Coordinates of C-alpha atoms in Angstrom, one line a residue:
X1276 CA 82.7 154.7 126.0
X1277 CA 79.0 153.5 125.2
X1278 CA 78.7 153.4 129.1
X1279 CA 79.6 156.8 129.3
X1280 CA 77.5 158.3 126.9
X1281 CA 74.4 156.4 128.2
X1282 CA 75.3 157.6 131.7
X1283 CA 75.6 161.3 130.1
X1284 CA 72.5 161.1 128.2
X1285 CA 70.2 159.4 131.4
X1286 CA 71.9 162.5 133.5
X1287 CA 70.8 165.4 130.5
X1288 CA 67.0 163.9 130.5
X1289 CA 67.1 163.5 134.5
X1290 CA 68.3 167.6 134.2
X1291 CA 65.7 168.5 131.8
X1292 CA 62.8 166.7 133.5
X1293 CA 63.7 168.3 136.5
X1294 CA 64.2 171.8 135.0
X1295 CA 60.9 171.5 133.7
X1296 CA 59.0 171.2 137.2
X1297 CA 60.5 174.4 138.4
X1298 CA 58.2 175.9 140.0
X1299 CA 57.3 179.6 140.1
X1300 CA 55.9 181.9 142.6
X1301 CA 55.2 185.6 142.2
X1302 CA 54.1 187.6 145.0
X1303 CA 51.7 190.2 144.1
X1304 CA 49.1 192.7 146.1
X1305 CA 46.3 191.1 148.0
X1306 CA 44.0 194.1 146.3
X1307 CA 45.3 193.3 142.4
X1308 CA 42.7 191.2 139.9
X1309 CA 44.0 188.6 138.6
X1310 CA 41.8 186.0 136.3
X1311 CA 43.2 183.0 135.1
X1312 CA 40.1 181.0 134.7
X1313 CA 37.3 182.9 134.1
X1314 CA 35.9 181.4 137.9
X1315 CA 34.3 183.3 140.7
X1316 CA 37.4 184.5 142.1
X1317 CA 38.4 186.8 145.2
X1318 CA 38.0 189.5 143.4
X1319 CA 34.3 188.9 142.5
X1320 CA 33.7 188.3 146.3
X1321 CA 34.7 191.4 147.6
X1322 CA 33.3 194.0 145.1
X1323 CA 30.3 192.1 144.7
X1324 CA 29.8 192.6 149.0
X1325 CA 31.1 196.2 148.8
X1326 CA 28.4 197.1 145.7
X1327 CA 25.8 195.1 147.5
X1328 CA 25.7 196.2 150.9
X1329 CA 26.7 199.8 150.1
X1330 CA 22.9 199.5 148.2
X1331 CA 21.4 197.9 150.9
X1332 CA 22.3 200.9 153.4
X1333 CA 21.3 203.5 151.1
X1334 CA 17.6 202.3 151.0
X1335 CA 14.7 203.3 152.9
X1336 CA 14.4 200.6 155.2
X1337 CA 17.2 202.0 157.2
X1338 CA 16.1 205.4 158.1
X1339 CA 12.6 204.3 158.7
X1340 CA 13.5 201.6 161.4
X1341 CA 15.9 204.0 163.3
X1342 CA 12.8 206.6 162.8
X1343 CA 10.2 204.1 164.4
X1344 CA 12.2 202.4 166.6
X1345 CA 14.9 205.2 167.7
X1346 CA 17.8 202.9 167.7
X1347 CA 20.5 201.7 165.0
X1348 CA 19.0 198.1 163.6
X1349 CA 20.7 195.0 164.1
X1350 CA 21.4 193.0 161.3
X1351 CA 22.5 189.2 161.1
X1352 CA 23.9 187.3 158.2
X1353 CA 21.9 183.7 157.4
X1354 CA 22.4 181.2 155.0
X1355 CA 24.0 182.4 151.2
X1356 CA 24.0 179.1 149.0
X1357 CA 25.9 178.2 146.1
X1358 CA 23.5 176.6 143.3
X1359 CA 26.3 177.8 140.8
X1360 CA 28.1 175.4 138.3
X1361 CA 31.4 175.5 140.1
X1362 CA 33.0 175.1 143.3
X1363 CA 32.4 178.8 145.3
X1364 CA 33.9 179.6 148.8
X1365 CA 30.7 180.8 150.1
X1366 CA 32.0 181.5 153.6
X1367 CA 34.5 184.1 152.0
X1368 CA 31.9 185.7 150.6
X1369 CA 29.8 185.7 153.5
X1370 CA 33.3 186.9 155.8
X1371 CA 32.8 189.9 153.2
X1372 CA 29.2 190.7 153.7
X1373 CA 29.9 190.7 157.8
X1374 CA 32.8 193.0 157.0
X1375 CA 30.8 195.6 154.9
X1376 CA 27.8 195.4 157.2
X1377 CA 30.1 196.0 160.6
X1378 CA 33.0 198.6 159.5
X1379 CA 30.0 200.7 157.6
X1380 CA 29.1 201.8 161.1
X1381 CA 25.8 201.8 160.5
X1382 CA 23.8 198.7 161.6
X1383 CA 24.8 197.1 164.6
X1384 CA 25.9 193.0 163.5
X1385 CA 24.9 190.2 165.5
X1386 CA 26.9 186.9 165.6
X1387 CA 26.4 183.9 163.5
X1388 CA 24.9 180.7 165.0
X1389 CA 28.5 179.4 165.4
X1390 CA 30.3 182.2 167.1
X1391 CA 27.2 182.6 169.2
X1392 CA 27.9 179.0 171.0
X1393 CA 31.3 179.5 171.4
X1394 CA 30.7 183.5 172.8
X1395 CA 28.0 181.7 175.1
X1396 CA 30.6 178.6 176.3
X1397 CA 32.8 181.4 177.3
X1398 CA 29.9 183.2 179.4
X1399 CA 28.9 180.0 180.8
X1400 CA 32.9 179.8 182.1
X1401 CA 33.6 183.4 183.1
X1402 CA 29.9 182.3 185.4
X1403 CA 31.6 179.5 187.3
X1404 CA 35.4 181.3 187.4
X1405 CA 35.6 185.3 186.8
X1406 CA 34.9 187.5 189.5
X1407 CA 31.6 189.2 189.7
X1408 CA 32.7 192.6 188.5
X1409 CA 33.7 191.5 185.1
X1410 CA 31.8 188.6 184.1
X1411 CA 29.0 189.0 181.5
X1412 CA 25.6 187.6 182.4
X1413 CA 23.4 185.8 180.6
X1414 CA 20.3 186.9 179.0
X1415 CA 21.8 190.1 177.7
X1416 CA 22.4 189.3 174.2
X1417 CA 21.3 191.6 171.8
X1418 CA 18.8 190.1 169.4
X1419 CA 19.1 190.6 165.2
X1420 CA 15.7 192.8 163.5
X1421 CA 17.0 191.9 159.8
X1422 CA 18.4 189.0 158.7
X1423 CA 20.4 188.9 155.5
X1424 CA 20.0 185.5 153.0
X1425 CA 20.6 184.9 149.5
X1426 CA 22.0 182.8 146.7
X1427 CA 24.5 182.8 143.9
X1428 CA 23.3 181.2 140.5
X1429 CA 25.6 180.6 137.2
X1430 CA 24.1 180.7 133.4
X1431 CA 27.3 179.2 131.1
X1432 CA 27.3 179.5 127.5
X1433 CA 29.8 177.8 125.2
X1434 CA 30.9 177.3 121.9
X1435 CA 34.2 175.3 121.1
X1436 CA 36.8 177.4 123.1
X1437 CA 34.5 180.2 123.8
X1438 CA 32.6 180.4 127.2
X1439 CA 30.1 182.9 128.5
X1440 CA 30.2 182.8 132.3
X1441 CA 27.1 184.6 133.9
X1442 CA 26.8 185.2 137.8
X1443 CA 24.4 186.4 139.5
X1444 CA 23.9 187.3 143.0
X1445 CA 20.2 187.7 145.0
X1446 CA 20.5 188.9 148.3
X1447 CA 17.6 189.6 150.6
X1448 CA 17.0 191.5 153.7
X1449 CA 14.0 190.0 156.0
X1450 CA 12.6 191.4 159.4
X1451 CA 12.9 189.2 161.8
X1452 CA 9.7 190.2 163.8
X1453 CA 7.5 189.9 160.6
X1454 CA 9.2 188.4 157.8
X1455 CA 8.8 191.4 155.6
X1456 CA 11.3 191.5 152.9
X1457 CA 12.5 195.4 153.1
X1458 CA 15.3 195.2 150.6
X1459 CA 16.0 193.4 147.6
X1460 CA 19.5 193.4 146.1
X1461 CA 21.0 192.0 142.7
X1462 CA 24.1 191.8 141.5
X1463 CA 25.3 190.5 137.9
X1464 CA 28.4 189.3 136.2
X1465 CA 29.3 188.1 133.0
X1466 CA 33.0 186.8 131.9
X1467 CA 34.2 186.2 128.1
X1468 CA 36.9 183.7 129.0
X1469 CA 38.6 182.0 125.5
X1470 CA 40.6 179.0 126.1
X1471 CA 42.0 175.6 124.3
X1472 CA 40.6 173.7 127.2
X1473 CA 37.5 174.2 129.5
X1474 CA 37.2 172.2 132.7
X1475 CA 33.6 172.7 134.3

């Protein structure tokens, strides 16, 4: 009998351990906010891109380069560095900035350094192997007038289980034939987030 009730009672704790660890997945829209930490999140990324660039078209610089130089500029996206607290996906953010920049229809967007050499391996291919009506030569590529940098920094505050999380965004537009700055864009955040436990 004692065997059988230890038996019972190992197979009621086994049961309960392993109802514990259930795991739980919700699926929810792509589009909804969600913060659970109080982080840079997705959300953050993409209306921080969308508010940026939309500024960045609406400026001057835009209308007097097509003015001078009678064509749509071109516009390439550099370097955008973390110096934040915390861990942020930069090249999300960046994939967000492209995004704006191209589907706004209003610059033209040159490749990044990276999709450049792979774009040029395939020219160098389609040289040796496609036929001469449809390969693309070499030499032809269209080169970027502005480039767009910037960084992202972080101010924290806190007090016990209080935290003030402060972002903020610099971007910066530079000509690439002079290195004139033509547009200067900010963008700030700040997060309440009230917890038991802060991990930084």
């Amino acid at each position: 009998m004692k065997q059988v009730m230890k038996l019972l009672t190992i197979g009621l704790v086994g049961f309960l351990l392993t109802a514990c660890n259930v795991t739980k997945v919700t699926r929810m829209g792509a589009d909804e906010s969600i913060d659970l930490s109080g982080a840079w999140n997705d959300t953050d990324s993409q209306l921080v891109a969308r508010e940026m660039i939309g500024d960045a078209l609406n400026r001057p610089w835009l209308s007097n380069f097509s003015a001078r130089r009678g064509k749509t500029p071109a516009v390439i996206v550099g370097s955008v560095r973390n110096l934040s607290h915390e861990h942020i996906n930069v090249r999300t953010f960046v994939a967000e900035l492209e995004r704006e920049l191209v589907n706004s229809g209003r610059v033209e967007f040159v490749a990044s350094r990276n999709d450049r050499n792979e774009v040029r391996e395939e020219r160098m291919d389609q040289d040796l192997h496609a036929s001469e009506d449809t390969r693309n030569a070499a030499g032809q590529e269209r080169g970027a007038d502005f480039m767009l940098q910037g960084q992202i920094n972080t101010i924290i505050d806190v007090n016990d289980n209080k935290q003030v999380r402060y972002y903020q965004v610099d971007l910066t537009l530079v000509s690439m034939a002079d290195n004139r700055k033509v547009w200067l864009g900010q963008k700030k955040i700040k997060k309440f987030v009230e917890n038991s436990k802060f991990r930084y």
